[in-house]
XYZ file of C-alpha atoms in Angstrom:
651
model
C 61.896 137.985 120.297
C 62.936 137.526 123.914
C 63.012 133.754 123.443
C 65.290 134.116 120.407
C 67.730 136.335 122.322
C 67.776 133.879 125.216
C 68.559 131.005 122.879
C 71.295 133.098 121.284
C 72.854 133.812 124.679
C 72.797 130.111 125.498
C 74.365 129.336 122.151
C 77.500 131.340 122.851
C 77.796 130.937 126.632
C 80.982 128.797 126.542
C 82.819 130.671 123.813
C 84.898 133.029 125.970
C 87.435 130.385 126.991
C 87.970 129.063 123.461
C 91.207 129.881 121.544
C 91.192 132.986 119.377
C 91.139 130.999 116.109
C 88.183 128.911 117.307
C 86.280 132.030 118.398
C 86.914 133.584 114.966
C 85.568 130.491 113.239
C 82.585 130.394 115.588
C 81.800 134.003 114.713
C 81.765 133.065 111.026
C 79.378 130.194 111.737
C 77.182 132.505 113.823
C 76.801 134.995 110.968
C 75.567 132.289 108.642
C 73.447 130.609 111.335
C 71.330 133.748 111.822
C 69.834 133.549 108.332
C 69.312 129.786 108.125
C 65.840 128.273 107.760
C 64.443 125.332 109.717
C 64.572 123.109 106.616
C 66.427 119.957 105.573
C 69.515 120.454 103.467
C 73.285 120.225 103.065
C 75.928 122.592 104.417
C 79.585 123.103 103.495
C 82.284 124.535 105.754
C 84.976 126.323 103.720
C 88.448 127.577 104.668
C 90.149 130.844 103.724
C 91.585 129.336 100.515
C 88.172 128.237 99.281
C 88.767 124.552 100.029
C 85.783 122.649 101.408
C 86.574 121.355 104.893
C 83.413 119.420 105.611
C 80.081 118.525 104.010
C 77.163 117.625 106.244
C 73.433 117.054 105.970
C 70.655 117.979 108.368
C 66.944 117.520 108.906
C 66.977 121.067 110.316
C 69.842 123.206 109.037
C 69.478 125.883 111.709
C 69.614 123.408 114.604
C 72.470 121.389 113.089
C 74.743 124.367 112.442
C 74.019 125.714 115.928
C 75.352 122.461 117.414
C 78.889 123.338 116.287
C 79.156 126.175 118.778
C 76.819 125.080 121.555
C 79.139 124.152 124.409
C 82.160 125.235 122.369
C 85.433 124.117 123.892
C 84.018 120.753 124.916
C 84.133 119.236 121.420
C 86.944 117.024 120.147
C 90.158 118.377 118.673
C 88.958 117.486 115.191
C 85.806 119.593 115.556
C 87.711 122.483 117.111
C 90.239 122.494 114.260
C 87.410 122.408 111.744
C 85.658 125.370 113.389
C 88.940 127.306 113.636
C 89.595 126.875 109.901
C 86.073 127.832 108.805
C 86.020 131.122 106.892
C 82.717 130.702 105.046
C 79.740 128.381 104.697
C 77.413 127.398 101.872
C 73.976 125.807 102.083
C 71.562 123.939 99.841
C 68.029 123.239 101.039
C 66.239 120.058 99.958
C 62.693 118.756 100.131
C 63.513 115.853 102.454
C 66.288 114.563 104.670
C 66.623 111.599 102.295
C 67.415 113.950 99.412
C 69.897 115.747 101.673
C 71.656 112.453 102.478
C 72.020 111.540 98.800
C 73.257 115.035 97.909
C 75.739 114.932 100.791
C 77.230 111.667 99.497
C 77.532 113.064 95.990
C 79.269 116.242 97.178
C 81.660 114.319 99.427
C 82.775 112.149 96.515
C 83.239 115.202 94.306
C 84.883 117.583 96.774
C 86.724 115.079 99.045
C 86.679 117.318 102.148
C 89.370 116.801 104.733
C 87.110 116.168 107.730
C 84.576 113.795 106.165
C 84.681 110.024 106.060
C 86.018 109.353 102.558
C 85.715 106.255 100.432
C 89.227 105.862 99.032
C 90.353 103.846 95.988
C 86.823 103.749 94.620
C 87.616 101.961 91.384
C 84.792 100.947 89.106
C 83.609 97.360 89.182
C 83.453 95.138 86.107
C 80.140 93.733 84.890
C 79.006 91.140 82.385
C 76.977 92.662 79.558
C 74.573 90.845 77.250
C 74.248 93.440 74.509
C 70.837 94.462 73.256
C 71.767 96.474 70.154
C 72.415 93.557 67.769
C 70.329 90.644 66.408
C 72.918 88.233 67.846
C 73.716 89.596 71.336
C 77.324 89.610 72.453
C 78.638 88.434 75.842
C 81.322 90.873 77.031
C 83.054 92.276 80.069
C 82.064 95.890 80.723
C 83.513 98.570 82.961
C 82.467 102.206 83.219
C 79.275 104.072 82.378
C 76.383 101.762 81.556
C 75.314 103.511 78.366
C 75.270 100.630 75.893
C 71.896 98.978 75.408
C 71.638 95.549 77.000
C 71.433 93.708 80.307
C 74.170 94.175 82.910
C 75.027 91.533 85.503
C 77.258 92.202 88.481
C 79.125 93.731 90.062
C 82.132 91.429 90.125
C 84.961 92.253 92.503
C 87.696 91.952 89.884
C 88.363 91.188 86.237
C 89.524 87.664 87.040
C 86.093 86.706 88.383
C 84.438 88.148 85.261
C 86.794 86.337 82.893
C 86.296 82.995 84.625
C 82.525 83.395 84.497
C 82.502 84.444 80.832
C 84.680 81.463 79.899
C 82.283 79.098 81.655
C 79.235 80.781 80.102
C 80.803 80.432 76.654
C 81.098 76.676 77.165
C 77.587 76.447 78.623
C 75.619 78.689 76.264
C 77.893 79.060 73.199
C 77.415 82.845 73.010
C 79.666 84.996 70.869
C 82.231 87.340 72.431
C 83.546 88.880 69.195
C 83.056 92.520 68.249
C 80.229 93.541 65.927
C 82.628 94.461 63.106
C 84.360 91.075 63.358
C 80.952 89.371 63.343
C 79.750 91.208 60.237
C 82.842 90.305 58.210
C 82.928 86.542 58.861
C 82.481 84.212 55.899
C 83.163 81.013 57.801
C 83.140 80.059 61.498
C 86.150 81.000 63.582
C 88.179 78.763 65.885
C 85.784 79.278 68.819
C 83.118 77.366 66.882
C 85.547 74.512 66.262
C 86.370 74.158 69.967
C 82.687 74.418 70.943
C 82.884 77.818 72.594
C 80.534 79.606 70.187
C 77.488 78.575 68.137
C 78.560 80.781 65.164
C 75.438 82.803 64.410
C 77.685 84.952 62.192
C 77.670 82.347 59.423
C 74.256 80.829 60.080
C 75.477 77.694 61.844
C 72.632 78.410 64.266
C 69.457 80.319 63.477
C 68.877 83.646 65.206
C 65.756 82.170 66.839
C 67.714 79.291 68.386
C 70.520 81.690 69.343
C 67.951 83.899 71.104
C 66.975 80.854 73.181
C 70.598 80.441 74.283
C 70.745 84.143 75.143
C 67.586 83.841 77.249
C 69.000 80.828 79.107
C 72.228 82.710 79.830
C 70.249 85.712 81.067
C 68.120 83.491 83.283
C 71.206 81.853 84.739
C 72.739 85.232 85.570
C 69.408 86.527 86.918
C 69.016 84.198 89.889
C 67.237 81.480 87.882
C 70.147 79.060 87.718
C 68.223 76.155 89.220
C 65.520 76.352 86.547
C 68.120 76.549 83.764
C 70.053 73.548 85.079
C 66.825 71.592 85.517
C 65.830 72.248 81.879
C 69.259 71.186 80.640
C 69.114 68.021 82.719
C 65.691 67.185 81.279
C 66.962 67.782 77.733
C 69.976 65.558 78.417
C 67.757 62.798 79.814
C 65.411 63.015 76.848
C 68.286 62.839 74.368
C 69.725 59.814 76.154
C 66.384 58.033 76.122
C 66.162 58.662 72.360
C 69.673 57.207 71.992
C 70.944 60.600 70.734
C 74.115 60.315 72.767
C 75.995 63.071 70.947
C 73.275 65.581 71.794
C 73.111 64.274 75.360
C 76.881 64.752 75.670
C 76.541 68.381 74.599
C 73.979 68.999 77.360
C 76.216 67.170 79.830
C 79.138 69.456 78.945
C 76.930 72.528 79.327
C 75.790 71.386 82.776
C 79.401 70.770 83.778
C 80.339 74.293 82.668
C 77.554 75.794 84.804
C 78.726 73.748 87.766
C 82.168 75.282 87.317
C 80.692 78.780 87.683
C 79.053 77.827 90.979
C 81.675 75.430 92.247
C 84.767 77.648 92.013
C 83.437 80.094 94.617
C 84.673 79.788 98.196
C 81.236 80.428 99.695
C 77.887 79.786 98.052
C 75.146 80.319 100.656
C 71.846 78.525 100.145
C 69.697 81.181 101.815
C 71.213 84.236 100.094
C 70.382 84.483 96.405
C 71.380 88.138 95.915
C 73.021 90.412 98.491
C 76.015 92.561 99.282
C 77.666 91.799 102.619
C 79.665 94.462 104.480
C 81.759 94.151 107.623
C 83.878 96.839 109.265
C 86.953 96.399 111.453
C 88.739 99.126 113.415
C 92.173 99.152 115.031
C 94.904 101.697 115.755
C 92.920 104.527 114.203
C 92.377 102.726 110.898
C 89.184 101.258 109.468
C 88.710 98.438 106.990
C 85.406 97.743 105.225
C 85.209 94.375 103.509
C 82.480 93.774 100.917
C 81.412 90.462 99.356
C 79.086 90.313 96.346
C 76.572 87.479 96.048
C 74.502 87.083 92.922
C 72.571 84.041 91.767
C 73.643 82.274 94.958
C 77.282 82.667 93.935
C 80.146 84.613 95.455
C 81.249 87.052 92.763
C 84.298 88.200 94.687
C 85.248 90.603 97.451
C 87.190 93.804 97.944
C 88.760 95.629 100.882
C 88.381 99.366 101.457
C 90.232 101.561 103.915
C 88.118 104.722 104.261
C 89.701 107.893 105.571
C 87.983 108.777 108.830
C 88.691 110.356 112.193
C 90.007 107.682 114.541
C 87.513 108.685 117.254
C 84.439 107.984 115.134
C 82.460 104.836 116.035
C 82.447 102.034 113.409
C 78.673 102.438 112.955
C 79.076 106.051 111.820
C 81.964 105.220 109.476
C 79.995 102.331 107.958
C 76.934 104.533 107.438
C 78.950 107.228 105.640
C 80.757 104.559 103.620
C 77.554 102.884 102.399
C 75.868 106.010 101.073
C 79.038 106.949 99.153
C 79.579 103.391 97.916
C 76.122 103.178 96.334
C 76.172 106.723 94.973
C 77.056 105.407 91.492
C 76.376 101.667 91.800
C 73.192 99.578 91.708
C 72.125 98.382 95.144
C 70.635 94.884 95.622
C 67.425 94.279 97.529
C 69.340 92.953 100.554
C 72.455 94.380 102.223
C 73.855 92.429 105.178
C 75.955 94.330 107.720
C 78.184 93.592 110.686
C 77.070 96.742 112.543
C 73.808 98.671 112.612
C 74.598 101.948 110.839
C 73.644 105.289 112.308
C 70.341 106.620 110.957
C 69.506 103.096 109.809
C 65.975 103.825 108.539
C 67.008 107.028 106.782
C 69.817 105.164 105.023
C 67.401 102.423 103.931
C 65.036 105.021 102.529
C 67.843 106.842 100.712
C 69.217 103.659 99.126
C 65.705 102.563 98.124
C 65.082 105.937 96.491
C 68.390 105.797 94.636
C 67.984 102.165 93.520
C 64.335 102.451 92.504
C 63.308 99.425 94.565
C 63.030 98.485 98.231
C 66.391 97.949 99.950
C 66.705 96.165 103.291
C 69.696 96.773 105.571
C 69.963 93.842 107.971
C 72.326 92.823 110.779
C 71.637 89.059 111.081
C 71.750 87.530 114.557
C 71.523 83.820 113.743
C 71.597 81.245 110.979
C 73.528 81.068 107.739
C 73.384 84.830 107.158
C 75.030 85.443 110.525
C 77.747 82.917 109.645
C 78.230 84.687 106.335
C 78.657 88.098 107.981
C 81.084 86.582 110.502
C 83.180 85.230 107.637
C 83.269 88.658 105.971
C 84.160 90.268 109.325
C 87.063 87.843 109.707
C 88.296 88.843 106.256
C 88.032 92.508 107.273
C 90.133 91.893 110.392
C 92.761 90.006 108.403
C 92.926 92.691 105.705
C 93.285 95.396 108.362
C 96.067 93.435 110.090
C 97.938 93.189 106.791
C 97.468 96.914 106.149
C 98.720 97.798 109.635
C 101.790 95.606 109.154
C 102.473 97.199 105.759
C 101.897 100.685 107.163
C 104.261 100.089 110.087
C 106.927 98.898 107.676
C 106.254 101.841 105.368
C 106.449 104.289 108.286
C 109.875 102.927 109.190
C 111.059 103.337 105.612
C 109.771 106.910 105.387
C 111.399 107.773 108.708
C 114.658 106.285 107.400
C 114.328 108.326 104.188
C 113.903 111.490 106.275
C 117.014 110.653 108.289
C 119.106 109.747 105.235
C 118.268 112.932 103.328
C 118.041 115.347 106.263
C 114.298 116.051 106.112
C 112.529 117.686 109.047
C 109.791 115.029 109.091
C 109.013 111.749 107.299
C 107.737 112.526 103.807
C 104.002 112.034 103.379
C 104.200 112.379 99.596
C 107.221 111.502 97.455
C 107.228 112.361 93.751
C 109.605 110.706 91.270
C 109.981 111.868 87.666
C 111.242 110.172 84.519
C 111.090 110.654 80.725
C 110.738 108.169 77.902
C 111.148 108.581 74.123
C 112.879 107.126 71.079
C 115.176 109.731 69.537
C 112.797 112.405 70.783
C 109.660 110.922 69.184
C 106.481 110.248 71.182
C 108.172 111.860 74.166
C 106.385 111.675 77.494
C 107.186 112.685 81.040
C 105.935 110.586 83.940
C 105.379 111.256 87.622
C 104.814 108.526 90.169
C 103.752 109.157 93.765
C 104.392 107.185 96.962
C 103.327 107.626 100.582
C 102.328 105.729 103.713
C 100.068 103.458 101.664
C 102.777 102.576 99.154
C 102.493 103.526 95.516
C 99.548 105.930 95.109
C 98.614 105.007 91.537
C 95.545 107.230 91.420
C 97.953 110.191 91.776
C 100.274 109.146 88.927
C 100.427 111.652 86.077
C 101.752 111.695 82.527
C 102.842 114.717 80.517
C 102.922 114.810 76.722
C 105.960 116.902 75.836
C 104.591 119.912 73.935
C 107.664 122.014 73.195
C 108.748 122.014 69.544
C 112.043 123.769 70.285
C 113.679 120.915 72.161
C 116.579 119.054 70.614
C 115.571 115.403 70.085
C 116.719 113.439 73.117
C 117.091 116.521 75.364
C 116.107 114.760 78.585
C 116.626 117.755 80.799
C 114.646 120.029 78.497
C 111.770 117.571 78.808
C 112.152 117.402 82.585
C 112.169 121.196 82.781
C 108.863 121.381 80.889
C 107.291 118.703 83.114
C 108.367 120.387 86.359
C 107.279 123.848 85.179
C 103.819 122.561 84.307
C 103.490 120.545 87.504
C 104.565 123.249 89.950
C 102.971 126.166 88.117
C 99.672 124.387 88.615
C 100.399 123.691 92.289
C 101.306 127.348 92.920
C 98.123 128.458 91.148
C 96.039 126.177 93.398
C 97.527 127.697 96.559
C 100.676 127.882 98.696
C 102.269 124.800 100.185
C 100.606 124.173 103.576
C 102.793 124.010 106.672
C 103.354 120.593 108.243
C 100.973 120.223 111.214
C 102.632 117.825 113.667
C 99.688 117.797 116.078
C 97.185 117.072 113.339
C 99.356 114.280 111.910
C 99.708 112.644 115.306
C 95.975 112.880 116.030
C 94.954 111.526 112.636
C 97.632 108.857 112.718
C 98.524 109.648 109.127
C 94.918 108.949 108.140
C 94.247 112.517 107.059
C 93.929 113.905 103.565
C 96.723 112.891 101.211
C 98.732 116.069 100.480
C 98.831 117.584 97.016
C 102.297 119.093 97.539
C 105.310 116.754 97.665
C 107.590 116.576 100.688
C 110.403 115.158 98.563
C 111.380 115.106 94.862
C 113.579 112.312 93.528
C 115.395 113.100 90.283
C 117.525 110.803 88.141
C 120.866 112.606 87.928
C 123.722 114.241 89.794
C 124.694 117.644 91.157
C 124.056 119.446 87.872
C 120.540 118.040 87.537
C 119.698 118.915 91.147
C 120.885 122.504 90.654
C 118.945 122.799 87.409
C 115.774 121.451 89.015
C 116.216 123.919 91.851
C 116.411 126.716 89.287
C 113.195 125.524 87.598
C 111.390 125.430 90.961
C 112.672 128.910 91.814
C 111.230 130.226 88.534
C 107.788 129.057 89.646
C 108.232 130.537 93.139
C 108.926 127.268 94.962
C 111.908 127.089 97.295
C 110.920 124.779 100.143
C 110.558 121.383 98.425
C 113.586 119.124 99.075
C 115.232 117.689 95.939
C 117.441 114.597 95.904
C 119.409 113.446 92.860
C 119.983 109.731 92.389
C 122.949 108.905 90.131
C 124.011 105.383 89.225
C 127.614 104.321 89.500
C 130.150 104.157 86.665
C 128.915 100.714 85.629
C 125.298 101.696 86.304
C 125.073 98.965 88.911
C 122.041 98.977 91.180
C 123.189 99.293 94.773
C 126.054 101.686 94.016
C 123.968 104.844 93.614
C 125.330 108.208 94.693
C 122.914 110.691 96.273
C 123.084 114.445 95.820
C 121.429 116.737 98.353
C 121.835 120.497 98.314
C 124.341 121.663 100.916
C 125.850 118.214 101.483
C 128.752 116.265 100.068
C 127.565 113.488 97.701
C 127.190 110.205 99.590
C 126.193 106.576 99.264
C 124.045 104.374 101.436
C 125.258 100.972 102.695
C 124.734 98.249 100.062
C 122.106 96.356 102.087
C 120.359 99.369 103.559
C 116.522 99.029 103.321
C 116.361 102.755 102.486
C 118.529 102.141 99.428
C 116.262 99.314 98.264
C 113.227 101.555 98.782
C 114.668 104.393 96.685
C 115.608 101.891 93.972
C 112.007 100.621 93.928
C 110.723 104.184 93.545
C 113.109 104.897 90.678
C 112.320 101.593 88.935
C 108.564 102.225 89.262
C 108.971 105.673 87.662
C 110.994 104.100 84.864
C 108.391 101.361 84.329
C 105.519 103.835 84.273
C 107.304 106.182 81.852
C 108.189 103.376 79.429
C 104.672 101.916 79.597
C 103.134 105.306 78.838
C 105.546 105.875 75.945
C 104.790 102.462 74.439
C 101.046 103.057 74.698
C 101.411 106.420 72.954
C 103.590 104.904 70.241
C 101.061 102.099 69.694
C 98.263 104.642 69.296
C 100.335 106.436 66.670
C 100.902 103.171 64.795
C 97.198 102.318 64.752
C 95.857 105.814 64.090
C 93.467 106.019 61.172
C 93.026 109.061 58.899
C 89.312 108.825 59.711
C 90.133 109.799 63.311
C 91.166 113.256 62.099
C 87.906 114.107 60.342
C 85.807 116.496 62.467
C 82.317 115.182 63.152
C 83.134 111.535 62.370
C 82.494 109.544 65.503
C 82.916 105.804 66.177
C 79.549 104.848 64.630
C 80.141 106.602 61.300
C 83.749 105.467 61.227
C 82.574 101.880 61.704
C 79.941 102.297 58.964
C 82.543 103.570 56.494
C 85.040 100.812 57.275
C 82.383 98.101 57.050
C 81.261 99.416 53.656
C 84.652 100.193 52.050
C 86.924 97.806 53.975
C 89.886 100.142 54.642
C 90.589 103.806 55.349
C 92.548 103.982 52.082
C 89.479 102.823 50.162
C 87.419 105.510 51.906
C 89.936 108.180 50.876
C 89.748 107.054 47.238
C 85.936 106.793 47.088
C 83.928 109.193 44.978
C 81.354 111.501 46.477
C 78.540 109.344 45.033
C 80.038 106.180 46.545
C 80.284 107.868 49.926
C 76.640 108.935 49.742
C 75.692 105.334 49.031
C 77.311 103.964 52.177
C 74.770 102.800 54.813
C 74.378 105.277 57.664
C 76.176 108.104 55.828
C 74.057 111.103 54.848
C 74.860 113.638 52.135
C 76.409 116.179 54.520
C 78.720 113.584 56.072
C 79.718 112.224 52.656
C 80.618 115.741 51.505
C 82.650 116.335 54.686
C 84.632 113.097 54.252
C 85.203 113.688 50.550
C 86.317 117.270 51.160
C 88.715 116.225 53.906
C 90.684 113.828 51.721
C 90.623 115.906 48.556
C 91.693 119.085 50.322
C 94.637 117.168 51.757
C 95.548 115.905 48.288
C 95.316 119.422 46.878
């Protein structure tokens, strides 16, 4: 007991000189610390509004949490701010530190805490899929959850790399890319057979046994067995030539040439790296760039740049470690990962990735040879990408500062929201919101609003805008009040902090009347401190002659060649483009909607079965109950449901 009290006294020895807010946060941490076990697990630090500030993992929760207040006052500003804002903590114990690391990564991606290293712009990667749910497998591009039966190959960095590879594989292996419904309804080969891009198993131009051989060869080629596949093709070509079957030999020659295209169009194809992901991190001016290259089958399948959000004082090794565990949280990890820096907790990270992947994973920092050259090349790309981002950010900062000066804002806007509507005589009406900030257009924050009100006059643009703004700001108010601008925090984080959810500026298409009306809508939702600027085109609607309306100021124009004017025009045009694109997509869905979509309990599989059997939705609606029962894959209950749906509508 005496030892515990002594440790407790040591724990809080330096607290007296800390600011009041930090001492209050430390007291919160102390209350939770007292009941913690000496077990591995994950902890969450939470602010007064219930927002998660930080997620961390520990081999020993009690020791790790104690470290936040041992020697308090000597930590960095980031840690002190985090402690000061802590109002509560939550804990989850795990069996091992490895499990804690994986859980931490999952929670960070879900909760996106302000003080963690965050993987931003984590878009899904495309894959090549050889389907396994059909007698004649299909070769397709796939993105998203890997739920369809088959073999997945990737990841590829972008759709362009996938499309180029699929095109070459079509020429080399003559695999079909058509949908199953298209395949089932063919009575003669399509154009792809005529131009030697498909072997046409749909009409029996090739037997399913021979087609399966082509599928196996394609799978082998994509599964790091390209040399064996090319060797077999070369032997077949040689044999055909020796037998004077020059037409057959020419077909093998063309297939070999197509495979060479797949391997030859890549900028780097290392001989000693069959399958690996290569990461390099660069840091400058408080920003980090992680560049990743994907190598599969000895081929470069593309690269992508990431700019994780992280405290500028963190070492690159720590940022890279946090990045990797988040990156592979929902992606397959290869057996080899090459790195530019040795990540913190290297062995623990290896163990965690191996556990997640289901096979051994090696994290290596090569010191010599081709692998070292490869990592150096990726590091150079990281430096160049970071330099471009810094140049763009500096330019963007100047524009945002100019926007603040032009419209009388107290600080450069971190988040600008622009709204627009699109419809045709009131039909398929949608509202659109685009968002911009230091990183340009923030497309992951774009939102669309289907206009719900049935009382609006067709074409009532302001009525639509009123509905959009009420829904948008009612939700913001419900989530919590608009946070005050923290100049010190912005300067310390260099703008690399969490992207705000509240806008610092609203741009509205219209004049003084629209600005006043928008102000009234905001006031109804309890919002009074968000600046609103109206942008009205001139009499001839010429770009460059816009008039700006700001509350409390006389309407004004900006000089014709002012960069701020061009920037505002770009924002308005992007909102217009996004609104029109959303409207067109909605209208297209309406055009192609099938009555079968409205039947409860009829999913894609049963819908496909009905259409394949009857041909059209109209034929389904006219079918008798007995005919519906006779359709493949349709049971008696489903047949009765479909029949009842159409006949009730007729009645």
